[in-house]
Short mmCIF file of C-alpha atoms (C1' of nucleotides) in Angstrom, two decimals:
data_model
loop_
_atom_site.label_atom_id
_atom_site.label_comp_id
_atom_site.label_asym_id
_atom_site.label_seq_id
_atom_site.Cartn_x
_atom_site.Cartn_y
_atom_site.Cartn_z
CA UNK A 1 27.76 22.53 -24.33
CA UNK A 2 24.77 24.25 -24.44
CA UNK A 3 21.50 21.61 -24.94
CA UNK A 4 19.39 22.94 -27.92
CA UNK A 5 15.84 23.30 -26.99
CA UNK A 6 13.17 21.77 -29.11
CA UNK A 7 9.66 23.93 -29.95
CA UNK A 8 6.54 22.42 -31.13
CA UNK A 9 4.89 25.61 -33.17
CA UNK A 10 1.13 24.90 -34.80
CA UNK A 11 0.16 28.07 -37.07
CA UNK A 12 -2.28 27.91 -39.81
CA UNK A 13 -1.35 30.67 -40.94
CA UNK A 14 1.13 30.37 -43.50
CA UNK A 15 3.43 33.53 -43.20
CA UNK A 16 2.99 34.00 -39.81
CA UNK A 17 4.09 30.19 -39.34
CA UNK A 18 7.18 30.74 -41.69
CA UNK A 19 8.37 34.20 -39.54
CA UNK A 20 8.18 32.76 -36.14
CA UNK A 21 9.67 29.29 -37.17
CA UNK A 22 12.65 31.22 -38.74
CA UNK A 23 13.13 33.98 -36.12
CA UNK A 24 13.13 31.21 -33.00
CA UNK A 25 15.73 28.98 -35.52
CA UNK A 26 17.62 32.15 -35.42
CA UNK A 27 17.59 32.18 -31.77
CA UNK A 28 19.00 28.78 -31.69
CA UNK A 29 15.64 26.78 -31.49
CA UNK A 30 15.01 23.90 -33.36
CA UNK A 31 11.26 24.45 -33.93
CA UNK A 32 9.14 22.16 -36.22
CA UNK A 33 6.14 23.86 -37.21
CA UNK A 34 2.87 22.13 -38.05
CA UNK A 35 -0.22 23.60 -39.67
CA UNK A 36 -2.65 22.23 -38.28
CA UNK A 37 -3.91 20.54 -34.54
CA UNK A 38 -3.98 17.47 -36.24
CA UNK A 39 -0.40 17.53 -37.72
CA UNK A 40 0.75 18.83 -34.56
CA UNK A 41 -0.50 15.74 -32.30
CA UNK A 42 1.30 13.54 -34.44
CA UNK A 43 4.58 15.21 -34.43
CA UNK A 44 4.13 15.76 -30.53
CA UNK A 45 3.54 11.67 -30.27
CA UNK A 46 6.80 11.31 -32.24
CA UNK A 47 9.31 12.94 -30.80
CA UNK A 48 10.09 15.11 -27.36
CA UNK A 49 10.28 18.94 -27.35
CA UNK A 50 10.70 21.27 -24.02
CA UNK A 51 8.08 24.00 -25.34
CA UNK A 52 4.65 24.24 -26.92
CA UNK A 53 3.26 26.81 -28.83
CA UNK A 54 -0.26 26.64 -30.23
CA UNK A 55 -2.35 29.13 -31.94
CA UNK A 56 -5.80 28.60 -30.68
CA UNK A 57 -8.00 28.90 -33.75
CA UNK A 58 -6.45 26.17 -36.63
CA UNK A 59 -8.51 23.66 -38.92
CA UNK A 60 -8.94 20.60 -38.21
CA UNK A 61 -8.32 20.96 -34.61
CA UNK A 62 -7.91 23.65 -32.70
CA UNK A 63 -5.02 24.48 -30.26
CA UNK A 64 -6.94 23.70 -27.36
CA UNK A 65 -8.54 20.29 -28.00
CA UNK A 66 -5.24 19.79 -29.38
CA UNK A 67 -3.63 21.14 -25.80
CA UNK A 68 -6.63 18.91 -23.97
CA UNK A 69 -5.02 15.60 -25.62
CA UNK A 70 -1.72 16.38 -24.83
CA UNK A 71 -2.20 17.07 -21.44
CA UNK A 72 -3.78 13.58 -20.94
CA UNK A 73 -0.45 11.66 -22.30
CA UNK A 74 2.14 14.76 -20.47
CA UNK A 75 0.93 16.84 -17.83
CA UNK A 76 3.97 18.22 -17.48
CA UNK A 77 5.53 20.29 -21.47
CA UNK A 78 5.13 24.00 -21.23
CA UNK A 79 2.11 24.99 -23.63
CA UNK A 80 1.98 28.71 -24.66
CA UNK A 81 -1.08 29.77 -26.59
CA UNK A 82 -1.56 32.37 -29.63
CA UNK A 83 -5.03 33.82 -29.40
CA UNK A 84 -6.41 36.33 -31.85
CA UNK A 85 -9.25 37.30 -30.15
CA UNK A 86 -8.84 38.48 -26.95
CA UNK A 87 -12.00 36.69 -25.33
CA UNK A 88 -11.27 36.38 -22.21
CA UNK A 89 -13.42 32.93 -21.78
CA UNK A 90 -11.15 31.46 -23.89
CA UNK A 91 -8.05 32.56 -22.08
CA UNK A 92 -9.18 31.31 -18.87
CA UNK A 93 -9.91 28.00 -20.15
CA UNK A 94 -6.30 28.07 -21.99
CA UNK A 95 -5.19 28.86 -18.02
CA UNK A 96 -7.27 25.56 -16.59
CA UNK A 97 -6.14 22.98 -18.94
CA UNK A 98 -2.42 23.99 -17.74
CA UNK A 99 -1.41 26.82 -20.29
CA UNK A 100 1.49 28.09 -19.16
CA UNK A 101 1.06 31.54 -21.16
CA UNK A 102 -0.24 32.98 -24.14
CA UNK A 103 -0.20 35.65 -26.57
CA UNK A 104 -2.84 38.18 -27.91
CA UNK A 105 -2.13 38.61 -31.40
CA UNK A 106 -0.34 40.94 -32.85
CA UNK A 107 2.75 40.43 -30.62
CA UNK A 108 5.87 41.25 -31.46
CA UNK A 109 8.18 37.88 -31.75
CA UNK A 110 10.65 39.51 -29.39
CA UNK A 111 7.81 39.33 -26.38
CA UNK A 112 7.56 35.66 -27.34
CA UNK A 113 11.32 35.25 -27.19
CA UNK A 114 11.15 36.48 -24.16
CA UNK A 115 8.19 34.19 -22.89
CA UNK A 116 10.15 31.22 -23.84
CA UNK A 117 13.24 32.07 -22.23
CA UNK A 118 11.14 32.88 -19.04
CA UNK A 119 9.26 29.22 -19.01
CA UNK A 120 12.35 27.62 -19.91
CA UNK A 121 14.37 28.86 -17.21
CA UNK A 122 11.63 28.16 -14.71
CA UNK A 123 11.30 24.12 -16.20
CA UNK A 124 14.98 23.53 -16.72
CA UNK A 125 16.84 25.84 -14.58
CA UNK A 126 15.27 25.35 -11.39
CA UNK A 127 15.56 21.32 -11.18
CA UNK A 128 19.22 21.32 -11.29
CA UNK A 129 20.89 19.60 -7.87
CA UNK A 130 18.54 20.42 -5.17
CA UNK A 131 20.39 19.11 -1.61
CA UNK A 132 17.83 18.57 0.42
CA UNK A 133 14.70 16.86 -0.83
CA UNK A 134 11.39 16.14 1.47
CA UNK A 135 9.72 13.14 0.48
CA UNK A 136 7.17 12.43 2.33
CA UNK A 137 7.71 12.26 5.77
CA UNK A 138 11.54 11.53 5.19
CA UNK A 139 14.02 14.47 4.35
CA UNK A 140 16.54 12.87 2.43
CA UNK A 141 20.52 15.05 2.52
CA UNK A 142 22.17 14.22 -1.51
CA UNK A 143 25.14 15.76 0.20
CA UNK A 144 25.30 13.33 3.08
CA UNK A 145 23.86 10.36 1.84
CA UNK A 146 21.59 9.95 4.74
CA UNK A 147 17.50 9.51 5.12
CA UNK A 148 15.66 11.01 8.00
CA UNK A 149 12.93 10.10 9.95
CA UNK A 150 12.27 12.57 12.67
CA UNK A 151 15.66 12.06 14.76
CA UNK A 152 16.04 8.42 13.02
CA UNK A 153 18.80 8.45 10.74
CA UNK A 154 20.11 6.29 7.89
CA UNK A 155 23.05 6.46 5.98
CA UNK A 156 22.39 5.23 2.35
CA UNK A 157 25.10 3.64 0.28
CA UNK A 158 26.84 6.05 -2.73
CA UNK A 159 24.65 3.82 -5.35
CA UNK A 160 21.27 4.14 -3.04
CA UNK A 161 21.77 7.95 -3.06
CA UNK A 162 22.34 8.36 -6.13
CA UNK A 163 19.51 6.43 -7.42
CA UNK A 164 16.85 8.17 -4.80
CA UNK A 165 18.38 11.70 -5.72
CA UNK A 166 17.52 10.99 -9.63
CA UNK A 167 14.14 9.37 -8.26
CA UNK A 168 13.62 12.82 -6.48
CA UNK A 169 14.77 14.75 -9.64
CA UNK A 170 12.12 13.35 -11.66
CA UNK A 171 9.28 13.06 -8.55
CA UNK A 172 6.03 11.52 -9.81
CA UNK A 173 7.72 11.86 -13.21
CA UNK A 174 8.84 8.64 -15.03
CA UNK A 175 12.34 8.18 -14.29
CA UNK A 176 13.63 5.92 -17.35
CA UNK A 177 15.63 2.88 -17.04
CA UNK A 178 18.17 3.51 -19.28
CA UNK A 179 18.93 7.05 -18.49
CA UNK A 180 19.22 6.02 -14.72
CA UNK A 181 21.54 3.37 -16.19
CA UNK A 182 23.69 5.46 -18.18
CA UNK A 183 23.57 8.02 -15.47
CA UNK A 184 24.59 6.07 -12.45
CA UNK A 185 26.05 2.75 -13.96
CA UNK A 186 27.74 4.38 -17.31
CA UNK A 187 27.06 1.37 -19.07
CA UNK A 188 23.28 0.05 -19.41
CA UNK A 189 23.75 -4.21 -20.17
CA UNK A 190 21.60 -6.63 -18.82
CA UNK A 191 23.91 -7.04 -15.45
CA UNK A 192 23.58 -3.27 -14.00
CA UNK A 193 19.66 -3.39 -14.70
CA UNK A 194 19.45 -6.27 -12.21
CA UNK A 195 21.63 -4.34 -10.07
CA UNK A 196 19.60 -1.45 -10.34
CA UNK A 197 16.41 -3.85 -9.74
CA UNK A 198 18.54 -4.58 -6.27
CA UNK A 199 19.12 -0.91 -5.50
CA UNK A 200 15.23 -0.01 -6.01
CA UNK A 201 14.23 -2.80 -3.56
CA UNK A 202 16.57 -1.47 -0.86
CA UNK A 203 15.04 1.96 -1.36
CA UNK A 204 11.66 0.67 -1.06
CA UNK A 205 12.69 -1.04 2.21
CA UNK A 206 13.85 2.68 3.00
CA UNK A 207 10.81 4.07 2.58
CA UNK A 208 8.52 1.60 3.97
CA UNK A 209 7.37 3.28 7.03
CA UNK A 210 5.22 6.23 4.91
CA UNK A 211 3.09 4.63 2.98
CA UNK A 212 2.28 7.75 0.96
CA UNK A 213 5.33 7.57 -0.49
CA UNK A 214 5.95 4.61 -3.18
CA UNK A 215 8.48 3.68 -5.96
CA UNK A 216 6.00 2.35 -8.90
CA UNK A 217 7.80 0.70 -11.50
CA UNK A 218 5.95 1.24 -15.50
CA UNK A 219 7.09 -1.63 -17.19
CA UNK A 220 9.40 -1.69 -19.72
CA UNK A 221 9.93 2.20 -18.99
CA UNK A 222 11.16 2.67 -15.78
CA UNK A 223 10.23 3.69 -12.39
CA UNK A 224 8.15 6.60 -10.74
CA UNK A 225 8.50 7.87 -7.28
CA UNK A 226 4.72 9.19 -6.09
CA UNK A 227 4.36 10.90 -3.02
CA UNK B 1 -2.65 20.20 4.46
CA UNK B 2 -2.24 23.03 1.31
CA UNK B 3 0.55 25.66 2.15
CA UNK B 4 -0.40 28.74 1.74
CA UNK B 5 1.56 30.68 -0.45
CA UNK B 6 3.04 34.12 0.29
CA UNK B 7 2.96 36.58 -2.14
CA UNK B 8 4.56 40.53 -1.75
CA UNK B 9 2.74 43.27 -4.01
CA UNK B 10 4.01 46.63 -4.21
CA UNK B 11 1.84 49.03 -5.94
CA UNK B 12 1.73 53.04 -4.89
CA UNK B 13 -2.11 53.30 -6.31
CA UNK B 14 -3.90 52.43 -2.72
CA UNK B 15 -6.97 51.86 -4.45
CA UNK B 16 -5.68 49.16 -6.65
CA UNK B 17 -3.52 48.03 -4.22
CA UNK B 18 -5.83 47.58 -1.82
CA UNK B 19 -8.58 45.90 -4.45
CA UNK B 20 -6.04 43.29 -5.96
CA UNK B 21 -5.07 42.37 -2.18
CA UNK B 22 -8.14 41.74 -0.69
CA UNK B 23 -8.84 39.40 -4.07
CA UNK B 24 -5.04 37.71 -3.69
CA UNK B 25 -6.24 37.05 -0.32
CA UNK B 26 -9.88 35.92 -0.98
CA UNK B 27 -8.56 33.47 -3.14
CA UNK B 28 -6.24 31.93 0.01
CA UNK B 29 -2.66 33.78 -1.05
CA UNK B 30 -1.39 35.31 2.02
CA UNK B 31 -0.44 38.89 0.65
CA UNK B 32 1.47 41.81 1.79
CA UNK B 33 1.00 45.10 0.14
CA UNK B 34 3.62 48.00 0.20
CA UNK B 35 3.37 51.32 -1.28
CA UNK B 36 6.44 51.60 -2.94
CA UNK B 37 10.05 50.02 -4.37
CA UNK B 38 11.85 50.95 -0.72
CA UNK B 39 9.10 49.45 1.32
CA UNK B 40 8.48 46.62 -0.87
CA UNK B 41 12.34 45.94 -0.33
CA UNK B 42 12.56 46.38 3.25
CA UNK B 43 9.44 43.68 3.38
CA UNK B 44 11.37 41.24 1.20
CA UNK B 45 13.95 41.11 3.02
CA UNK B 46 12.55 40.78 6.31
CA UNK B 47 10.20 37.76 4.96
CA UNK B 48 10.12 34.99 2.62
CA UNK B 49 7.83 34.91 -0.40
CA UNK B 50 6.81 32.58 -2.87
CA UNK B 51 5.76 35.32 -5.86
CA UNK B 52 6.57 38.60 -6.26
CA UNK B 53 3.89 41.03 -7.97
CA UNK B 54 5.58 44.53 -8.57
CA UNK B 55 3.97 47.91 -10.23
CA UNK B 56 6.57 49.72 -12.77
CA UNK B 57 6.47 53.28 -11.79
CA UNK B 58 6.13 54.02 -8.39
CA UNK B 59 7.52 56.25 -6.27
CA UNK B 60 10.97 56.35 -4.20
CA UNK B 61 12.10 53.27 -6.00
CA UNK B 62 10.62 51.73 -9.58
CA UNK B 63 10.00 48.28 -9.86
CA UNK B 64 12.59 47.48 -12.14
CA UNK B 65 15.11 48.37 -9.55
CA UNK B 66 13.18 46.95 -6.81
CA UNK B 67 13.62 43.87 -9.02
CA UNK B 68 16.96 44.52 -9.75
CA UNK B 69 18.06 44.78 -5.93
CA UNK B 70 16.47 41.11 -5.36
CA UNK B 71 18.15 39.61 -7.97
CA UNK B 72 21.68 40.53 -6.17
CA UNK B 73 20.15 38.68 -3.08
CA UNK B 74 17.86 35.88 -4.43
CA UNK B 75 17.79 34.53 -8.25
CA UNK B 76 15.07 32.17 -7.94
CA UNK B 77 12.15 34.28 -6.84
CA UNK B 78 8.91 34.40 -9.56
CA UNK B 79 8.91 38.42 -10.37
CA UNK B 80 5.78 39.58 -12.02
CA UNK B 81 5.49 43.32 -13.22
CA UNK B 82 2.61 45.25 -13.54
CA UNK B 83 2.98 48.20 -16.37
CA UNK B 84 0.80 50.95 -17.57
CA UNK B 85 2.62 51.93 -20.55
CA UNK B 86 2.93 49.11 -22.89
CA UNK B 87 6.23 50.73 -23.90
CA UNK B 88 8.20 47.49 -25.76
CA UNK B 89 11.55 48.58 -23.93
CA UNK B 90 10.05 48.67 -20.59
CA UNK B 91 8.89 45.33 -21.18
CA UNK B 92 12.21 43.70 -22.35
CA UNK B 93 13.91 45.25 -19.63
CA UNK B 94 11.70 43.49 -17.19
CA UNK B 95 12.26 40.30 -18.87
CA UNK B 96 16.09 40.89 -19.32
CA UNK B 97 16.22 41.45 -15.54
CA UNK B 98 14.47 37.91 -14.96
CA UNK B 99 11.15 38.35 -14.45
CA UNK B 100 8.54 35.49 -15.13
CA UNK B 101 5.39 37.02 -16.26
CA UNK B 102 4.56 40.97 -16.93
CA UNK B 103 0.59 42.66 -17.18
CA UNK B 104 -0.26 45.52 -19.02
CA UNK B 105 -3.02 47.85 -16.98
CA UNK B 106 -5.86 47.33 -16.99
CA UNK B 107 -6.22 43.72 -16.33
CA UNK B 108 -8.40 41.53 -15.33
CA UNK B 109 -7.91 40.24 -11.48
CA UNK B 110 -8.52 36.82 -12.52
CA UNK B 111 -6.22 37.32 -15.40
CA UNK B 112 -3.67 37.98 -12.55
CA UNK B 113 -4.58 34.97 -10.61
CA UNK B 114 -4.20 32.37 -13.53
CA UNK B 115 -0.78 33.68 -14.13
CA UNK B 116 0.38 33.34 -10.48
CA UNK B 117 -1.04 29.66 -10.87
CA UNK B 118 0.28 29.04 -13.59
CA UNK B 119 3.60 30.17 -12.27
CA UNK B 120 3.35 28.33 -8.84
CA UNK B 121 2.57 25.30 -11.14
CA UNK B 122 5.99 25.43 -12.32
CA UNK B 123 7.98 26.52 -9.57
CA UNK B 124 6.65 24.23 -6.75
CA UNK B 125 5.80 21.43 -8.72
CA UNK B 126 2.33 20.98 -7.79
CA UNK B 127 0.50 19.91 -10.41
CA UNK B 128 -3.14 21.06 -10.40
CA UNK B 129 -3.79 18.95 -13.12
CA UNK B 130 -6.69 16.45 -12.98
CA UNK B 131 -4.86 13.16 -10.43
CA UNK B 132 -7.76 12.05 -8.62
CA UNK B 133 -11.15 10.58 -10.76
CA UNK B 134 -14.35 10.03 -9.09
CA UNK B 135 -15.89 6.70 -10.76
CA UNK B 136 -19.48 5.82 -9.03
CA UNK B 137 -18.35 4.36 -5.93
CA UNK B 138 -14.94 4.14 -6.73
CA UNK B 139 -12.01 6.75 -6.23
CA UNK B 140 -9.11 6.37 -9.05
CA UNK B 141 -5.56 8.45 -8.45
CA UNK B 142 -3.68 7.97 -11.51
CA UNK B 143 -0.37 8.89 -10.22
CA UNK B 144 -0.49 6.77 -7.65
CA UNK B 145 -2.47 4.03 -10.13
CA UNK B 146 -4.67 2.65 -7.77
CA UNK B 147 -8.59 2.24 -7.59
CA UNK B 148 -9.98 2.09 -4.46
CA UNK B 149 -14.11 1.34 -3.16
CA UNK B 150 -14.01 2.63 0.47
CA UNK B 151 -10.77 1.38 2.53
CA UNK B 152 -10.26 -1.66 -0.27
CA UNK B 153 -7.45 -0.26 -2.35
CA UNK B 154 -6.49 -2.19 -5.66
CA UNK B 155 -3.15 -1.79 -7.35
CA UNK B 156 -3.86 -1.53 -11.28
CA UNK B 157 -1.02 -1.97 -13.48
CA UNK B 158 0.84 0.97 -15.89
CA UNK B 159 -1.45 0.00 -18.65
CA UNK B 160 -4.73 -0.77 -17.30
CA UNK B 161 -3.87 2.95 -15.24
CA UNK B 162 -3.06 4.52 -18.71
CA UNK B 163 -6.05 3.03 -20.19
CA UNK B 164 -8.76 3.93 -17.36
CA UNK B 165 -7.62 7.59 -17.18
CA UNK B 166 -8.21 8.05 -20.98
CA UNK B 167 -11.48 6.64 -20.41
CA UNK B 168 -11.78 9.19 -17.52
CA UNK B 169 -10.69 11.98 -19.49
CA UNK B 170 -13.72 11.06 -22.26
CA UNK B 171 -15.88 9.91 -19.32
CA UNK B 172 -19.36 10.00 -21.42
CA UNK B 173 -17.91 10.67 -24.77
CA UNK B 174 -16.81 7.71 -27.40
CA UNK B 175 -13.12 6.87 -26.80
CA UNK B 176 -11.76 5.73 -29.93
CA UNK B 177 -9.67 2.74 -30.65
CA UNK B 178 -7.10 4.16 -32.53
CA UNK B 179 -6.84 7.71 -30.13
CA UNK B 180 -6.16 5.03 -27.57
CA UNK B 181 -4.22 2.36 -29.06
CA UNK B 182 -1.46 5.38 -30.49
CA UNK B 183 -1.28 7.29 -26.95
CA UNK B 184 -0.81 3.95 -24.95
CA UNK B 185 0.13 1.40 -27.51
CA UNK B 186 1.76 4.03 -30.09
CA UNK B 187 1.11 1.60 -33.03
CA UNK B 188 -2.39 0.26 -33.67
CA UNK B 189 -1.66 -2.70 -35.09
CA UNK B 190 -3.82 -6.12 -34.51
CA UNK B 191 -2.38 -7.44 -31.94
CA UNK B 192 -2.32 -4.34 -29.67
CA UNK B 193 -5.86 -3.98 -30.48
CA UNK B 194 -6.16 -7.26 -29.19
CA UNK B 195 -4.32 -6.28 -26.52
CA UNK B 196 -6.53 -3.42 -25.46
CA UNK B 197 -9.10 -5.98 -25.50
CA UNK B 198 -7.88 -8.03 -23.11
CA UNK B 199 -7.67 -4.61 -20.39
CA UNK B 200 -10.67 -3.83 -21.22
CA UNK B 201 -11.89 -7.00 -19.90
CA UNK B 202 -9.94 -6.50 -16.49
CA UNK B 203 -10.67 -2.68 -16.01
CA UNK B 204 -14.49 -4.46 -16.37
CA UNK B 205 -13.79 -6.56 -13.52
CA UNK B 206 -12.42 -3.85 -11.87
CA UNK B 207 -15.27 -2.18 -11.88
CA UNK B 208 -18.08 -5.00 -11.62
CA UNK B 209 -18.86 -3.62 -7.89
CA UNK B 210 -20.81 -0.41 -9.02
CA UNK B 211 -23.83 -1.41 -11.57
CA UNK B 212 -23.90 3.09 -11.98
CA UNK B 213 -20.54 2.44 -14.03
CA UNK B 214 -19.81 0.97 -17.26
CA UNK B 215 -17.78 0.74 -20.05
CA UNK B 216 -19.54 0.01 -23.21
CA UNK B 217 -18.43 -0.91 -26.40
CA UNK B 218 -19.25 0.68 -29.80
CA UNK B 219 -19.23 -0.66 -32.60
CA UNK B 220 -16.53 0.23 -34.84
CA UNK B 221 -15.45 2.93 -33.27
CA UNK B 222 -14.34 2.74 -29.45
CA UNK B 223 -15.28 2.43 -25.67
CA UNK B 224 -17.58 4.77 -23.43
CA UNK B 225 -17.09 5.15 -19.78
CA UNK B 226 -20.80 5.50 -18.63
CA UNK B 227 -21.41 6.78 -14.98
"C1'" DA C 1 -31.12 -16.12 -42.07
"C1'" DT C 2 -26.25 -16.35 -42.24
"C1'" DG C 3 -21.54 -15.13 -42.95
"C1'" DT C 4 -18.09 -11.95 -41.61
"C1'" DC C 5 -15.72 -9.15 -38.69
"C1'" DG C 6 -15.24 -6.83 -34.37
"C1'" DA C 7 -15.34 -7.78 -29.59
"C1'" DG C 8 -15.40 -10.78 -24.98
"C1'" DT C 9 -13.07 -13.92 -22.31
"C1'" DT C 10 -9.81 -17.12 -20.51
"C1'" DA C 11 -5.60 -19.30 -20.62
"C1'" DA C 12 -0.88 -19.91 -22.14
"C1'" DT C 13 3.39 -17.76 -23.08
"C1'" DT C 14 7.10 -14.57 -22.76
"C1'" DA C 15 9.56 -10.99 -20.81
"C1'" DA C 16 10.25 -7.81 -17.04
"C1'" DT C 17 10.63 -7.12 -12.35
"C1'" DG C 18 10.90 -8.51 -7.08
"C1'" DT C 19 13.55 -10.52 -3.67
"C1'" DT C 20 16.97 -12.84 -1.13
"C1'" DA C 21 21.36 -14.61 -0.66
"C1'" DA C 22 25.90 -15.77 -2.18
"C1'" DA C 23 29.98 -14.20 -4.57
"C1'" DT C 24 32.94 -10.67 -5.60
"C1'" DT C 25 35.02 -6.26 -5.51
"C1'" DG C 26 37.16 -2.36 -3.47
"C1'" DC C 27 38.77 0.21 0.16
"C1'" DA C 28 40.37 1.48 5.02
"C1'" DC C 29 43.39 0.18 8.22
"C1'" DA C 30 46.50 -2.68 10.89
"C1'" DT D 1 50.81 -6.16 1.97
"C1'" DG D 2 47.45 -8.84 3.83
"C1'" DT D 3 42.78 -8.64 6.53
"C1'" DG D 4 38.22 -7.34 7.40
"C1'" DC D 5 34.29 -5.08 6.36
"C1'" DA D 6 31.00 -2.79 3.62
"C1'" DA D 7 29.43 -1.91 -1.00
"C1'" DT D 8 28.22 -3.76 -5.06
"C1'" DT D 9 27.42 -7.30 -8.38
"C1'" DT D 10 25.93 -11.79 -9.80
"C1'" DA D 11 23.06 -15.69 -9.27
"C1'" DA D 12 18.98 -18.09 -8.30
"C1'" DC D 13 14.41 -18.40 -7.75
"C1'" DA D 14 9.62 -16.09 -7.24
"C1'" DT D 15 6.26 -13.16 -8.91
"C1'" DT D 16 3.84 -10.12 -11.94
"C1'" DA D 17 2.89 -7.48 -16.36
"C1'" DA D 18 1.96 -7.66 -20.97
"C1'" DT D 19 1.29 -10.04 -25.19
"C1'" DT D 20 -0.35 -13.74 -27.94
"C1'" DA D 21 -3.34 -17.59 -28.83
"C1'" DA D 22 -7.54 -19.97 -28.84
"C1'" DC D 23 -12.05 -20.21 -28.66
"C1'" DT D 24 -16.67 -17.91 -28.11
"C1'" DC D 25 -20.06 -14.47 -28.61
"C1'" DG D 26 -22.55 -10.80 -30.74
"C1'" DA D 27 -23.40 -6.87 -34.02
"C1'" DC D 28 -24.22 -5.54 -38.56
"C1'" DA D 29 -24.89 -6.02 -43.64
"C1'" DT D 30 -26.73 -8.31 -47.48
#
DNA sequence: ATGTCGAGTTAATTAATGTTAAATTGCACA
DNA sequence: TGTGCAATTTAACATTAATTAACTCGACAT
């Protein structure tokens, strides 16, 4: 079952909106384009989507303010910006808020096909079951449930390693309650959140000795491992 | 401690070669530069590297194949090309063979640079993103969502975290209510407004050590981080 | 001036999370 | 097929986060 991607497009321009939104529905996208910086926060507030395509100069608000507020609610969505003008000033500053690419106008929607397909395999492909994770100055083993420390070693429980390895997965990311729930526990009721509650205190005990690394909790969310 | 990253260019004009190295390694990449695909191979294989930055034609062995070869041997490695013709079928050949990135000649060096960034971003996770706020006297790292004056480090919760970096991210500029009640509260309704009052009142307190820094109200329309 | 509404503050309330320990489950092994 | 031990869950109690309530203060308009 292959997961369908979701794209965030903001064109002012009408036609050119229209092309690209059918061409990357083609592809097997579900893209939601927006007209304007202002219609595009909204519908990036409202629902999740794994890419981000702006073109730079819209009404209302342009596709970098617009790229500015996103980045200070998720520093983390791939942004890719449409520029007509090739100024370069305004491609480096695309670059420091976190762009992740961009396009000079004309392009040809194949190149931007291709762009996509490039980010996404980067964002999504990479994550998928690392072994070995370094967190802090532990080096935690998936594969044999156990936490270093230097030459001290502990073996964690099934439930404990699993828990820490979605933790890692989603490092200074939130990890959400009830998809760590559904992952580990299948079923999310009241009982296996408590257990879970357990499980994160026993990690924290785990992890006490580096106190660069933490286990936050965002209430009502979930937790967040920082190191 | 920053790692420095590796990076392996292969590019059979010396001049240019020599030019983008000296930058890559001005700017604190350590960088190898071979003339050509068989020598560029021979390096990769002998070494590890973090990005690879390869020129189209060049002699001996293309880039493309170069490219090619490391694919058999390593999947995961970013592949940037560098192309003089803009030839459409070059590029989608590059991008079929799993590159990351691709720059039509002439670019600009810094052009280059932002791209590898924005690359390394992705693939090593390190966020380059504004963390770390400098408020007066006090130091505030929103990942880790603390506040600390000196060696006295104060936990803030999610919320009063989520509210002081917007307030960063406007420092000097009017803040609005309703921007900040729909990012942190996502409905503005009374009583969340109410709410915001309340953490308002705490991140105050917070900050009642440093007369330089303020948050002031205005009327009607938000709150202003002076500093 | 003065009334109204937005804002400031503190306290009370409610819900989520932290922590420890006891109860239970499940599995390896005699 | 029981026994023992470790893993996990449930229970109980403690603490903290976030919201709501209550009351106060202050800005702005007429």
């Amino acid at each position: 079952m292959e997961k369908e991607y979701k794209i965030l497009l903001t064109e002012d321009d009408e036609n050119l909106g229209m092309l690209l939104r059918e061409y990357l529905v083609a592809k097997g996208y579900d893209t939601d384009l927006m007209p304007d910086g202002e219609a595009g926060y909204e519908a990036f507030t409202s629902k999740k989507y794994d890419v981000c395509i702006f073109d730079v100069m819209m009404p209302k608000k342009d596709g970098f303010t617009l790229a500015k507020e996103i980045r200070m609610v998720n520093s983390d969505v791939p942004i890719i910006f449409l520029t007509a003008k090739s100024m370069k000033e305004d491609i480096f500053q695309g670059f420091k808020i976190g762009a992740d690419d961009y396009l000079t106008k004309p392009f040809s929607m194949e190149e931007l096909l291709f762009r996509i397909e490039a980010i996404l395999r980067r964002t999504k492909g990479t994550l998928i079951s690392q072994d070995v994770f370094q967190i802090g100055k532990y080096k935690f083993d998936t594969q044999k449930q156990q936490l270093s420390e230097g030459d001290e070693v502990v073996k964690l429980t099934t439930k404990e390693s699993e828990l820490l390895k979605l933790l890692c997965n989603n490092a200074n990311k939130v990890l959400e309650r009830n998809f760590a729930l559904k992952t580990i526990w299948v079923d999310d009721n009241y009982f296996n959140a408590r257990s879970m509650d357990v499980y994160i205190t026993k990690l924290r005990k785990h992890l006490k000795d580096d106190p660069s690394v933490e286990i936050l909790n965002v209430h009502g969310k979930g937790y967040k491992l920082v190191m």
